mmCIF file of C-alpha atoms and ligand atoms in Angstrom:
data_model
loop_
_atom_site.group_PDB
_atom_site.id
_atom_site.type_symbol
_atom_site.label_atom_id
_atom_site.label_comp_id
_atom_site.label_asym_id
_atom_site.label_seq_id
_atom_site.Cartn_x
_atom_site.Cartn_y
_atom_site.Cartn_z
ATOM 1 C CA UNK A 218 0.021 0.027 0.104
ATOM 2 C CA UNK A 219 2.639 2.495 0.972
ATOM 3 C CA UNK A 220 4.570 2.542 -2.203
ATOM 4 C CA UNK A 221 1.732 2.510 -4.703
ATOM 5 C CA UNK A 222 1.416 5.875 -6.646
ATOM 6 C CA UNK A 223 -1.361 8.028 -5.163
ATOM 7 C CA UNK A 224 -4.590 9.062 -7.391
ATOM 8 C CA UNK A 225 -6.868 11.952 -6.719
ATOM 9 C CA UNK A 226 -9.897 13.326 -8.864
ATOM 10 C CA UNK A 227 -13.207 14.839 -8.381
ATOM 11 C CA UNK A 228 -16.347 15.427 -10.083
ATOM 12 C CA UNK A 229 -18.992 18.356 -9.424
ATOM 13 C CA UNK A 230 -22.544 17.077 -8.254
ATOM 14 C CA UNK A 231 -24.617 19.263 -10.534
ATOM 15 C CA UNK A 232 -27.160 16.882 -11.913
ATOM 16 C CA UNK A 233 -26.343 13.339 -12.957
ATOM 17 C CA UNK A 234 -23.122 12.428 -14.869
ATOM 18 C CA UNK A 235 -23.055 12.853 -18.349
ATOM 19 C CA UNK A 236 -21.606 10.126 -20.804
ATOM 20 C CA UNK A 237 -18.599 12.567 -21.272
ATOM 21 C CA UNK A 238 -17.768 12.391 -17.275
ATOM 22 C CA UNK A 239 -18.261 8.659 -17.718
ATOM 23 C CA UNK A 240 -15.781 7.932 -20.445
ATOM 24 C CA UNK A 241 -13.470 11.009 -19.879
ATOM 25 C CA UNK A 242 -12.892 10.232 -16.342
ATOM 26 C CA UNK A 243 -15.361 8.090 -13.954
ATOM 27 C CA UNK A 244 -14.839 5.006 -15.855
ATOM 28 C CA UNK A 245 -10.954 5.253 -15.659
ATOM 29 C CA UNK A 246 -11.367 5.871 -11.947
ATOM 30 C CA UNK A 247 -12.747 2.364 -11.490
ATOM 31 C CA UNK A 248 -10.038 0.865 -13.262
ATOM 32 C CA UNK A 249 -7.175 2.630 -11.770
ATOM 33 C CA UNK A 250 -8.356 1.666 -8.239
ATOM 34 C CA UNK A 251 -6.819 -1.891 -8.912
ATOM 35 C CA UNK A 252 -3.363 -0.424 -9.270
ATOM 36 C CA UNK A 253 -3.191 2.865 -7.311
ATOM 37 C CA UNK A 254 -3.972 4.078 -3.869
ATOM 38 C CA UNK A 255 -6.955 6.293 -5.124
ATOM 39 C CA UNK A 256 -8.929 8.920 -3.606
ATOM 40 C CA UNK A 257 -12.253 10.112 -5.365
ATOM 41 C CA UNK A 258 -14.179 13.405 -4.206
ATOM 42 C CA UNK A 259 -17.627 14.790 -4.956
ATOM 43 C CA UNK A 260 -16.549 18.539 -5.477
ATOM 44 C CA UNK A 261 -19.525 20.396 -3.926
ATOM 45 C CA UNK A 262 -17.798 23.214 -2.982
ATOM 46 C CA UNK A 263 -16.712 23.711 -6.497
ATOM 47 C CA UNK A 264 -20.481 23.506 -7.666
ATOM 48 C CA UNK A 265 -21.570 26.867 -5.529
ATOM 49 C CA UNK A 266 -19.273 28.991 -7.901
ATOM 50 C CA UNK A 267 -22.569 28.950 -9.975
ATOM 51 C CA UNK A 268 -26.110 29.775 -8.202
ATOM 52 C CA UNK A 269 -27.515 26.444 -6.575
ATOM 53 C CA UNK A 270 -30.718 25.697 -4.757
ATOM 54 C CA UNK A 271 -29.414 24.393 -1.104
ATOM 55 C CA UNK A 272 -31.830 21.360 -0.977
ATOM 56 C CA UNK A 273 -31.336 20.531 -4.350
ATOM 57 C CA UNK A 274 -27.354 20.591 -3.833
ATOM 58 C CA UNK A 275 -27.633 18.470 -0.933
ATOM 59 C CA UNK A 276 -29.543 15.972 -2.578
ATOM 60 C CA UNK A 277 -27.694 16.062 -6.034
ATOM 61 C CA UNK A 278 -24.351 15.462 -3.664
ATOM 62 C CA UNK A 279 -25.963 12.434 -2.068
ATOM 63 C CA UNK A 280 -26.894 11.094 -5.551
ATOM 64 C CA UNK A 281 -23.525 12.096 -7.087
ATOM 65 C CA UNK A 282 -21.958 9.890 -4.239
ATOM 66 C CA UNK A 283 -24.244 6.999 -5.046
ATOM 67 C CA UNK A 284 -23.694 7.100 -8.570
ATOM 68 C CA UNK A 285 -19.900 6.986 -8.057
ATOM 69 C CA UNK A 286 -20.393 3.524 -5.954
ATOM 70 C CA UNK A 287 -22.909 2.647 -8.972
ATOM 71 C CA UNK A 288 -20.219 3.062 -11.463
ATOM 72 C CA UNK A 289 -17.949 0.800 -9.435
ATOM 73 C CA UNK A 290 -15.889 2.857 -7.059
ATOM 74 C CA UNK A 291 -15.321 0.499 -4.189
ATOM 75 C CA UNK A 292 -15.195 2.097 -0.996
ATOM 76 C CA UNK A 293 -13.017 -0.749 0.504
ATOM 77 C CA UNK A 294 -10.533 -0.121 -2.122
ATOM 78 C CA UNK A 295 -10.637 3.829 -2.725
ATOM 79 C CA UNK A 296 -11.263 6.683 -0.348
ATOM 80 C CA UNK A 297 -14.784 8.190 -1.627
ATOM 81 C CA UNK A 298 -15.603 11.292 0.032
ATOM 82 C CA UNK A 299 -17.521 14.577 -0.106
ATOM 83 C CA UNK A 300 -15.259 17.699 -0.193
ATOM 84 C CA UNK A 301 -17.270 20.000 2.042
ATOM 85 C CA UNK A 302 -16.703 17.138 4.767
ATOM 86 C CA UNK A 303 -13.094 17.785 4.931
ATOM 87 C CA UNK A 304 -12.370 21.285 5.982
ATOM 88 C CA UNK A 305 -8.792 21.064 4.926
ATOM 89 C CA UNK A 306 -9.706 22.088 1.562
ATOM 90 C CA UNK A 307 -11.061 25.472 2.407
ATOM 91 C CA UNK A 308 -7.740 26.043 4.711
ATOM 92 C CA UNK A 309 -5.436 25.299 2.194
ATOM 93 C CA UNK A 310 -7.381 27.265 -0.440
ATOM 94 C CA UNK A 311 -6.231 30.205 1.194
ATOM 95 C CA UNK A 312 -2.697 29.638 1.521
ATOM 96 C CA UNK A 313 -2.572 28.785 -2.168
ATOM 97 C CA UNK A 314 -4.510 31.785 -3.093
ATOM 98 C CA UNK A 315 -1.670 33.772 -1.839
ATOM 99 C CA UNK A 316 1.053 32.087 -4.066
ATOM 100 C CA UNK A 317 -1.285 32.472 -7.237
ATOM 101 C CA UNK A 318 -1.303 35.453 -9.825
ATOM 102 C CA UNK A 319 -4.151 37.478 -10.784
ATOM 103 C CA UNK A 320 -2.883 37.057 -14.246
ATOM 104 C CA UNK A 321 -2.641 33.504 -14.462
ATOM 105 C CA UNK A 322 -6.249 33.063 -13.289
ATOM 106 C CA UNK A 323 -7.396 35.443 -15.617
ATOM 107 C CA UNK A 324 -6.086 32.971 -18.496
ATOM 108 C CA UNK A 325 -8.093 30.111 -17.563
ATOM 109 C CA UNK A 326 -10.562 29.412 -20.596
ATOM 110 C CA UNK A 327 -13.147 27.645 -18.469
ATOM 111 C CA UNK A 328 -13.501 30.902 -16.216
ATOM 112 C CA UNK A 329 -14.021 32.829 -19.432
ATOM 113 C CA UNK A 330 -16.738 30.475 -20.841
ATOM 114 C CA UNK A 331 -18.499 30.153 -17.383
ATOM 115 C CA UNK A 332 -18.646 34.165 -17.071
ATOM 116 C CA UNK A 333 -20.138 34.456 -20.572
ATOM 117 C CA UNK A 334 -22.538 31.960 -19.374
ATOM 118 C CA UNK A 335 -23.520 33.605 -16.502
ATOM 119 C CA UNK A 336 -22.897 37.296 -16.831
ATOM 120 C CA UNK A 337 -24.987 38.542 -13.911
ATOM 121 C CA UNK A 338 -22.979 36.254 -11.293
ATOM 122 C CA UNK A 339 -19.164 36.463 -12.096
ATOM 123 C CA UNK A 340 -18.302 35.868 -8.291
ATOM 124 C CA UNK A 341 -14.817 35.635 -6.951
ATOM 125 C CA UNK A 342 -15.335 31.947 -6.192
ATOM 126 C CA UNK A 343 -15.740 31.354 -9.986
ATOM 127 C CA UNK A 344 -12.387 33.024 -10.781
ATOM 128 C CA UNK A 345 -10.376 31.592 -7.915
ATOM 129 C CA UNK A 346 -11.869 27.955 -8.378
ATOM 130 C CA UNK A 347 -8.662 26.615 -9.991
ATOM 131 C CA UNK A 348 -6.930 27.536 -6.745
ATOM 132 C CA UNK A 349 -9.351 25.217 -4.539
ATOM 133 C CA UNK A 350 -8.698 22.661 -7.304
ATOM 134 C CA UNK A 351 -5.022 22.867 -6.921
ATOM 135 C CA UNK A 352 -5.508 22.500 -3.169
ATOM 136 C CA UNK A 353 -7.666 19.393 -3.606
ATOM 137 C CA UNK A 354 -4.591 17.782 -5.472
ATOM 138 C CA UNK A 355 -1.905 19.193 -3.534
ATOM 139 C CA UNK A 356 -3.613 18.312 -0.024
ATOM 140 C CA UNK A 357 -3.118 14.380 -0.701
ATOM 141 C CA UNK A 358 0.598 14.806 -2.579
ATOM 142 C CA UNK A 359 -0.962 12.993 -5.707
ATOM 143 C CA UNK A 360 0.852 11.651 -8.194
ATOM 144 C CA UNK A 361 -1.655 11.245 -11.077
ATOM 145 C CA UNK A 362 -4.869 13.257 -11.781
ATOM 146 C CA UNK A 363 -7.245 11.350 -13.916
ATOM 147 C CA UNK A 364 -9.257 13.832 -15.967
ATOM 148 C CA UNK A 365 -10.849 14.513 -19.156
ATOM 149 C CA UNK A 366 -9.141 16.899 -21.565
ATOM 150 C CA UNK A 367 -10.882 20.076 -20.478
ATOM 151 C CA UNK A 368 -9.271 19.854 -17.250
ATOM 152 C CA UNK A 369 -5.688 19.961 -18.627
ATOM 153 C CA UNK A 370 -5.006 23.770 -17.823
ATOM 154 C CA UNK A 371 -6.080 23.640 -14.441
ATOM 155 C CA UNK A 372 -3.630 20.964 -13.888
ATOM 156 C CA UNK A 373 -0.847 23.041 -15.617
ATOM 157 C CA UNK A 374 -1.798 25.703 -13.016
ATOM 158 C CA UNK A 375 -1.887 23.403 -10.066
ATOM 159 C CA UNK A 376 1.802 22.335 -11.175
ATOM 160 C CA UNK A 377 2.944 25.939 -11.420
ATOM 161 C CA UNK A 378 1.481 26.777 -8.041
ATOM 162 C CA UNK A 379 3.011 23.774 -6.319
ATOM 163 C CA UNK A 380 6.288 24.520 -7.687
ATOM 164 C CA UNK A 381 6.357 28.022 -6.717
ATOM 165 C CA UNK A 382 5.332 27.370 -3.305
ATOM 166 C CA UNK A 383 8.134 24.646 -2.984
ATOM 167 C CA UNK A 384 10.662 27.370 -4.366
ATOM 168 C CA UNK A 385 9.536 30.141 -2.072
ATOM 169 C CA UNK A 386 8.905 28.135 0.991
ATOM 170 C CA UNK A 387 10.819 24.665 0.658
ATOM 171 C CA UNK A 388 9.799 21.558 -0.611
ATOM 172 C CA UNK A 389 6.388 20.272 0.627
ATOM 173 C CA UNK A 390 4.024 19.444 -2.331
ATOM 174 C CA UNK A 391 4.313 16.531 -4.737
ATOM 175 C CA UNK A 392 4.022 17.782 -8.479
ATOM 176 C CA UNK A 393 1.226 15.802 -10.014
ATOM 177 C CA UNK A 394 0.943 14.675 -13.597
ATOM 178 C CA UNK A 395 -2.356 14.630 -15.617
ATOM 179 C CA UNK A 396 -3.627 11.305 -16.780
ATOM 180 C CA UNK A 397 -5.754 11.788 -19.902
ATOM 181 C CA UNK A 398 -6.964 8.338 -21.236
ATOM 182 C CA UNK A 399 -6.496 8.229 -24.965
ATOM 183 C CA UNK A 400 -10.016 7.296 -26.343
ATOM 184 C CA UNK A 401 -12.689 9.531 -25.000
ATOM 185 C CA UNK A 402 -10.823 12.255 -23.229
ATOM 186 C CA UNK A 403 -13.139 14.735 -25.113
ATOM 187 C CA UNK A 404 -16.678 13.399 -25.850
ATOM 188 C CA UNK A 405 -18.298 15.907 -28.128
ATOM 189 C CA UNK A 406 -22.075 17.150 -28.206
ATOM 190 C CA UNK A 407 -24.218 15.040 -30.308
ATOM 191 C CA UNK A 408 -25.834 18.128 -31.533
ATOM 192 C CA UNK A 409 -22.733 20.119 -32.355
ATOM 193 C CA UNK A 410 -19.991 17.995 -32.609
ATOM 194 C CA UNK A 411 -17.407 20.978 -32.285
ATOM 195 C CA UNK A 412 -18.135 21.654 -28.781
ATOM 196 C CA UNK A 413 -17.795 19.463 -25.953
ATOM 197 C CA UNK A 414 -20.692 17.312 -24.348
ATOM 198 C CA UNK A 415 -21.951 19.491 -21.243
ATOM 199 C CA UNK A 416 -24.757 19.005 -18.981
ATOM 200 C CA UNK A 417 -25.560 22.696 -19.325
ATOM 201 C CA UNK A 418 -26.162 22.336 -22.767
ATOM 202 C CA UNK A 419 -29.661 24.092 -23.379
ATOM 203 C CA UNK A 420 -30.563 21.303 -26.003
ATOM 204 C CA UNK A 421 -31.423 18.108 -24.131
ATOM 205 C CA UNK A 422 -30.650 15.997 -27.397
ATOM 206 C CA UNK A 423 -27.020 17.297 -27.076
ATOM 207 C CA UNK A 424 -26.067 15.109 -23.840
ATOM 208 C CA UNK A 425 -26.563 11.787 -22.788
ATOM 209 C CA UNK A 426 -27.048 11.471 -18.908
ATOM 210 C CA UNK A 427 -25.787 8.030 -17.579
ATOM 211 C CA UNK A 428 -29.016 7.126 -15.776
ATOM 212 C CA UNK A 429 -31.631 7.634 -18.778
ATOM 213 C CA UNK A 430 -33.551 4.803 -20.043
ATOM 214 C CA UNK A 431 -32.582 2.794 -23.041
ATOM 215 C CA UNK A 432 -35.092 4.187 -25.483
ATOM 216 C CA UNK A 433 -34.044 7.913 -24.456
ATOM 217 C CA UNK A 434 -30.587 7.122 -25.000
ATOM 218 C CA UNK A 435 -31.210 5.233 -28.490
ATOM 219 C CA UNK A 436 -33.459 8.148 -29.260
ATOM 220 C CA UNK A 437 -30.726 10.608 -28.712
ATOM 221 C CA UNK A 438 -28.227 8.829 -30.580
ATOM 222 C CA UNK A 439 -30.306 8.252 -33.783
ATOM 223 C CA UNK A 440 -30.933 12.117 -33.803
ATOM 224 C CA UNK A 441 -27.029 13.019 -33.432
ATOM 225 C CA UNK A 442 -25.758 15.302 -35.947
ATOM 226 C CA UNK A 443 -23.553 13.655 -38.749
ATOM 227 C CA UNK A 444 -22.637 14.523 -42.145
ATOM 228 C CA UNK A 445 -23.887 14.031 -45.764
ATOM 229 C CA UNK A 446 -21.413 11.048 -46.477
ATOM 230 C CA UNK A 447 -22.838 7.626 -45.828
ATOM 231 C CA UNK A 448 -19.742 5.390 -45.058
ATOM 232 C CA UNK A 449 -18.792 4.681 -41.373
ATOM 233 C CA UNK A 450 -15.078 5.863 -41.358
ATOM 234 C CA UNK A 451 -12.658 7.775 -39.112
ATOM 235 C CA UNK A 452 -11.597 10.821 -41.017
ATOM 236 C CA UNK A 453 -10.904 14.818 -40.848
ATOM 237 C CA UNK A 454 -14.096 16.861 -41.237
ATOM 238 C CA UNK A 455 -16.347 14.094 -40.201
ATOM 239 C CA UNK A 456 -16.767 15.443 -36.663
ATOM 240 C CA UNK A 457 -20.081 13.603 -35.946
ATOM 241 C CA UNK A 458 -19.248 10.206 -37.162
ATOM 242 C CA UNK A 459 -15.854 10.560 -35.170
ATOM 243 C CA UNK A 460 -17.434 11.396 -31.889
ATOM 244 C CA UNK A 461 -19.671 8.425 -32.451
ATOM 245 C CA UNK A 462 -16.849 6.040 -33.245
ATOM 246 C CA UNK A 463 -14.773 7.272 -30.324
ATOM 247 C CA UNK A 464 -17.936 6.516 -27.845
ATOM 248 C CA UNK A 465 -18.386 3.227 -29.680
ATOM 249 C CA UNK A 466 -14.665 2.422 -29.498
ATOM 250 C CA UNK A 467 -14.491 3.617 -25.482
ATOM 251 C CA UNK A 468 -17.263 1.315 -24.645
ATOM 252 C CA UNK A 469 -16.376 -1.703 -26.743
ATOM 253 C CA UNK A 470 -12.775 -1.423 -26.831
ATOM 254 C CA UNK A 471 -12.641 -2.030 -30.426
ATOM 255 C CA UNK A 472 -10.209 -0.167 -32.597
ATOM 256 C CA UNK A 473 -11.581 2.301 -35.284
ATOM 257 C CA UNK A 474 -10.521 -0.154 -38.054
ATOM 258 C CA UNK A 475 -12.347 -2.809 -36.449
ATOM 259 C CA UNK A 476 -15.450 -0.466 -36.108
ATOM 260 C CA UNK A 477 -15.181 0.682 -39.898
ATOM 261 C CA UNK A 478 -14.963 -3.097 -41.184
ATOM 262 C CA UNK A 479 -18.134 -3.942 -38.844
ATOM 263 C CA UNK A 480 -20.286 -1.134 -40.355
ATOM 264 C CA UNK A 481 -18.752 -1.757 -43.862
ATOM 265 C CA UNK A 482 -21.838 -1.531 -46.359
ATOM 266 C CA UNK A 483 -24.167 -0.439 -43.529
ATOM 267 C CA UNK A 484 -25.465 3.063 -43.389
ATOM 268 C CA UNK A 485 -25.438 5.984 -40.564
ATOM 269 C CA UNK A 486 -28.771 4.679 -39.322
ATOM 270 C CA UNK A 487 -27.791 1.470 -38.378
ATOM 271 C CA UNK A 488 -24.484 2.380 -36.931
ATOM 272 C CA UNK A 489 -26.211 5.308 -34.654
ATOM 273 C CA UNK A 490 -28.844 2.588 -33.539
ATOM 274 C CA UNK A 491 -25.830 0.021 -32.607
ATOM 275 C CA UNK A 492 -24.035 2.792 -30.653
ATOM 276 C CA UNK A 493 -26.983 3.797 -28.816
ATOM 277 C CA UNK A 494 -27.763 0.253 -27.963
ATOM 278 C CA UNK A 495 -24.318 -0.672 -26.854
ATOM 279 C CA UNK A 496 -24.275 2.142 -24.628
ATOM 280 C CA UNK A 497 -27.512 1.768 -23.148
ATOM 281 C CA UNK A 498 -26.504 -1.952 -22.400
ATOM 282 C CA UNK A 499 -23.410 -0.976 -20.782
ATOM 283 C CA UNK A 500 -24.975 1.725 -18.698
ATOM 284 C CA UNK A 501 -28.069 -0.516 -17.640
ATOM 285 C CA UNK A 502 -26.046 -2.155 -14.598
ATOM 286 C CA UNK A 503 -25.000 1.249 -13.419
ATOM 287 C CA UNK A 504 -28.931 2.483 -13.326
ATOM 288 C CA UNK A 505 -29.832 -0.790 -11.390
ATOM 289 C CA UNK A 506 -26.807 -0.367 -8.774
ATOM 290 C CA UNK A 507 -27.557 3.558 -8.485
ATOM 291 C CA UNK A 508 -31.383 2.626 -7.569
ATOM 292 C CA UNK A 509 -29.948 0.053 -4.829
ATOM 293 C CA UNK A 510 -27.396 2.606 -3.447
ATOM 294 C CA UNK A 511 -29.477 5.659 -3.440
ATOM 295 C CA UNK A 512 -32.260 3.813 -1.575
ATOM 296 C CA UNK A 513 -29.741 2.903 1.366
ATOM 297 C CA UNK A 514 -28.942 6.433 2.795
ATOM 298 C CA UNK A 515 -27.620 4.646 6.010
ATOM 299 C CA UNK A 516 -24.938 2.859 3.860
ATOM 300 C CA UNK A 517 -24.199 5.809 1.968
ATOM 301 C CA UNK A 518 -23.869 8.054 5.316
ATOM 302 C CA UNK A 519 -21.526 5.154 6.623
ATOM 303 C CA UNK A 520 -19.233 5.141 3.408
ATOM 304 C CA UNK A 521 -18.984 8.669 3.045
ATOM 305 C CA UNK A 522 -18.325 9.549 6.818
ATOM 306 C CA UNK A 523 -15.446 6.766 6.890
ATOM 307 C CA UNK A 524 -14.178 8.184 3.636
ATOM 308 C CA UNK A 525 -13.883 11.874 4.905
ATOM 309 C CA UNK A 526 -12.178 10.557 8.399
ATOM 310 C CA UNK A 527 -9.653 8.895 6.000
ATOM 311 C CA UNK A 528 -9.311 11.816 3.707
ATOM 312 C CA UNK A 529 -8.749 14.277 6.499
ATOM 313 C CA UNK A 530 -6.088 12.365 8.367
ATOM 314 C CA UNK A 531 -3.879 12.460 5.141
ATOM 315 C CA UNK A 532 -4.996 16.056 4.393
ATOM 316 C CA UNK A 533 -4.246 17.311 7.526
ATOM 317 C CA UNK A 534 -0.755 16.263 7.543
ATOM 318 C CA UNK A 535 0.070 18.379 4.462
ATOM 319 C CA UNK A 536 -2.140 21.481 5.644
ATOM 320 C CA UNK A 537 0.006 21.495 9.054
ATOM 321 C CA UNK A 538 3.091 21.435 7.144
ATOM 322 C CA UNK A 539 2.031 24.094 4.868
ATOM 323 C CA UNK A 540 0.890 26.379 7.876
ATOM 324 C CA UNK A 541 4.408 25.944 9.402
ATOM 325 C CA UNK A 542 6.347 26.651 6.166
ATOM 326 C CA UNK A 543 4.547 29.843 5.621
ATOM 327 C CA UNK A 544 4.791 30.877 9.263
ATOM 328 C CA UNK A 545 1.100 30.652 10.310
ATOM 329 C CA UNK A 546 1.977 27.896 12.826
HETATM 330 P P1 TYM B 198 -16.410 18.174 -14.140
HETATM 331 O O1 TYM B 198 -17.295 17.973 -12.888
HETATM 332 O O2 TYM B 198 -16.808 19.271 -14.847
HETATM 333 O O3 TYM B 198 -16.090 16.740 -14.740
HETATM 334 C C1 TYM B 198 -15.970 15.717 -13.992
HETATM 335 C C2 TYM B 198 -15.100 15.095 -15.015
HETATM 336 O O4 TYM B 198 -15.495 14.417 -16.301
HETATM 337 C C3 TYM B 198 -14.689 14.987 -17.659
HETATM 338 N N1 TYM B 198 -15.479 15.641 -18.507
HETATM 339 C C4 TYM B 198 -15.158 15.100 -19.746
HETATM 340 N N2 TYM B 198 -14.533 14.348 -20.306
HETATM 341 C C5 TYM B 198 -14.488 13.795 -21.621
HETATM 342 N N3 TYM B 198 -15.497 14.543 -22.363
HETATM 343 C C6 TYM B 198 -16.468 15.277 -21.898
HETATM 344 N N4 TYM B 198 -17.235 15.758 -22.581
HETATM 345 C C7 TYM B 198 -16.278 15.666 -20.729
HETATM 346 N N5 TYM B 198 -17.017 16.623 -19.682
HETATM 347 C C8 TYM B 198 -16.609 16.349 -18.538
HETATM 348 C C9 TYM B 198 -13.767 16.187 -16.636
HETATM 349 O O5 TYM B 198 -12.515 16.468 -17.432
HETATM 350 C C10 TYM B 198 -13.461 15.894 -15.532
HETATM 351 O O6 TYM B 198 -12.335 14.932 -15.387
HETATM 352 N N6 TYM B 198 -13.093 20.889 -11.596
HETATM 353 C C11 TYM B 198 -13.388 19.409 -11.957
HETATM 354 C C12 TYM B 198 -13.696 18.969 -10.660
HETATM 355 C C13 TYM B 198 -12.379 18.952 -9.660
HETATM 356 C C14 TYM B 198 -11.323 18.232 -9.829
HETATM 357 C C15 TYM B 198 -10.761 18.283 -8.481
HETATM 358 C C16 TYM B 198 -10.865 17.095 -10.815
HETATM 359 C C17 TYM B 198 -12.569 19.548 -8.393
HETATM 360 N N7 TYM B 198 -11.163 19.240 -7.885
HETATM 361 C C18 TYM B 198 -9.191 17.877 -8.310
HETATM 362 C C19 TYM B 198 -9.573 16.637 -10.614
HETATM 363 C C20 TYM B 198 -8.772 17.015 -9.319
HETATM 364 C C21 TYM B 198 -14.561 19.667 -12.777
HETATM 365 O O7 TYM B 198 -15.343 20.661 -12.516
HETATM 366 O O8 TYM B 198 -15.002 18.709 -13.304
#
C-alpha cells in the first residue's frame, strides 16, 4: 500500500453524470483503483461557483456519491468522500491563493466560458476556483490526476502553484501529472460535434445522462448530427461520426479499423442505433446499482463519513506542514 502511486480526482455534483464524465473520467477511475492508492471526491464546494438551490445541492451531492459507487468505485479499495466534509480544502485554498497570480487565473478558459454563460454572477469563487482545485490535489500529495482534456489547463496551473510554493517556502508538495485517457478524453455534443458534451447544454438531445433509459439513449443517438457522407469511417471533417466512433470504441474496446469493418456497407442509421444500444446496455447495470445505493441512505452515510475521516487524516498532515512553512503555525 505504502509505495503505490497516489491518485486523486473529483467531479461536481451538478445533476447526474454525463456520458462525457463517464467515458472521460469516472470509467477510468474504477480501473485505476486496482493498481493505485485512489482518492475520489464529490466536488460540492466547486458547485457553488454557480447559483445552486441548497436543498437540490444537498440531494445532488448524495446522488452523485451513490452514482460514484454505482459506477464501480469501491469504498473498500478507494477513499470516496465529499469535499465539504473535510475542512482542510477550504483552509489550504487560502494559503495557495496567496501564491497564485491574478494574471494566471485570468487566462483560464473555463473561467472565461463560465462568465460568459452567467454574466449576472461572475463571483470571486468562479475566478479563484482553480486554486481550490489545486488544493484538492496537493493536499493528498497526488502523483496522478485522471481527468478529461478540458481540465488540463487547471492541472498545469496546479503544477505551477506547487512549484512556486516549493521554491518560496521549501519542498512540500508532490508535483502531479495529468492522466488523460487515449480514447474519449473529449466526448463531443451529439448536436454540435465541435463543442464538448456538457450537462449545461440547452439542447437536451446534445447530452446523454448516464441514468437515462434505453429508449431515450437510443433516440438521442439516432438524432445525432452527422454529415452527408454515408460510409462509417474515421476521417478529418467527419466530426459527428468521429465522435460516435470514439464513444463506441471507448465502450467496446474496438479499434477504429475494427469499427469501420463492422459497419462496412451499412448506413449511418444502423450505426447510430448500434452505438445507442451498446451504450444503453453498458449503462443498464449502473442504473440498477444506482437504484440500490441511493435507496440505502444509512450505507451511503457510513461510507462518506469513513471516507472523509480517512481523507482528512492524510490532508491534515499536509495542511499542518504548509502552515508551518508559511509561518502561520
Ligand atoms: P467536472 O465535474 O466538470 O467533470 C468531471 C470529469 O469529467 C470530465 N469531463 C469530460 N471528459 C470527456 N468529455 C467530456 N465531454 C467531459 N465533460 C467532463 C472532466 O474533465 C472531469 O475529469 N474541476 C473539476 C472537478 C474537480 C477536480 C478536482 C478534478 C474538482 N477538484 C481535483 C480533478 C482534481 C470539474 O469541474 O470537473
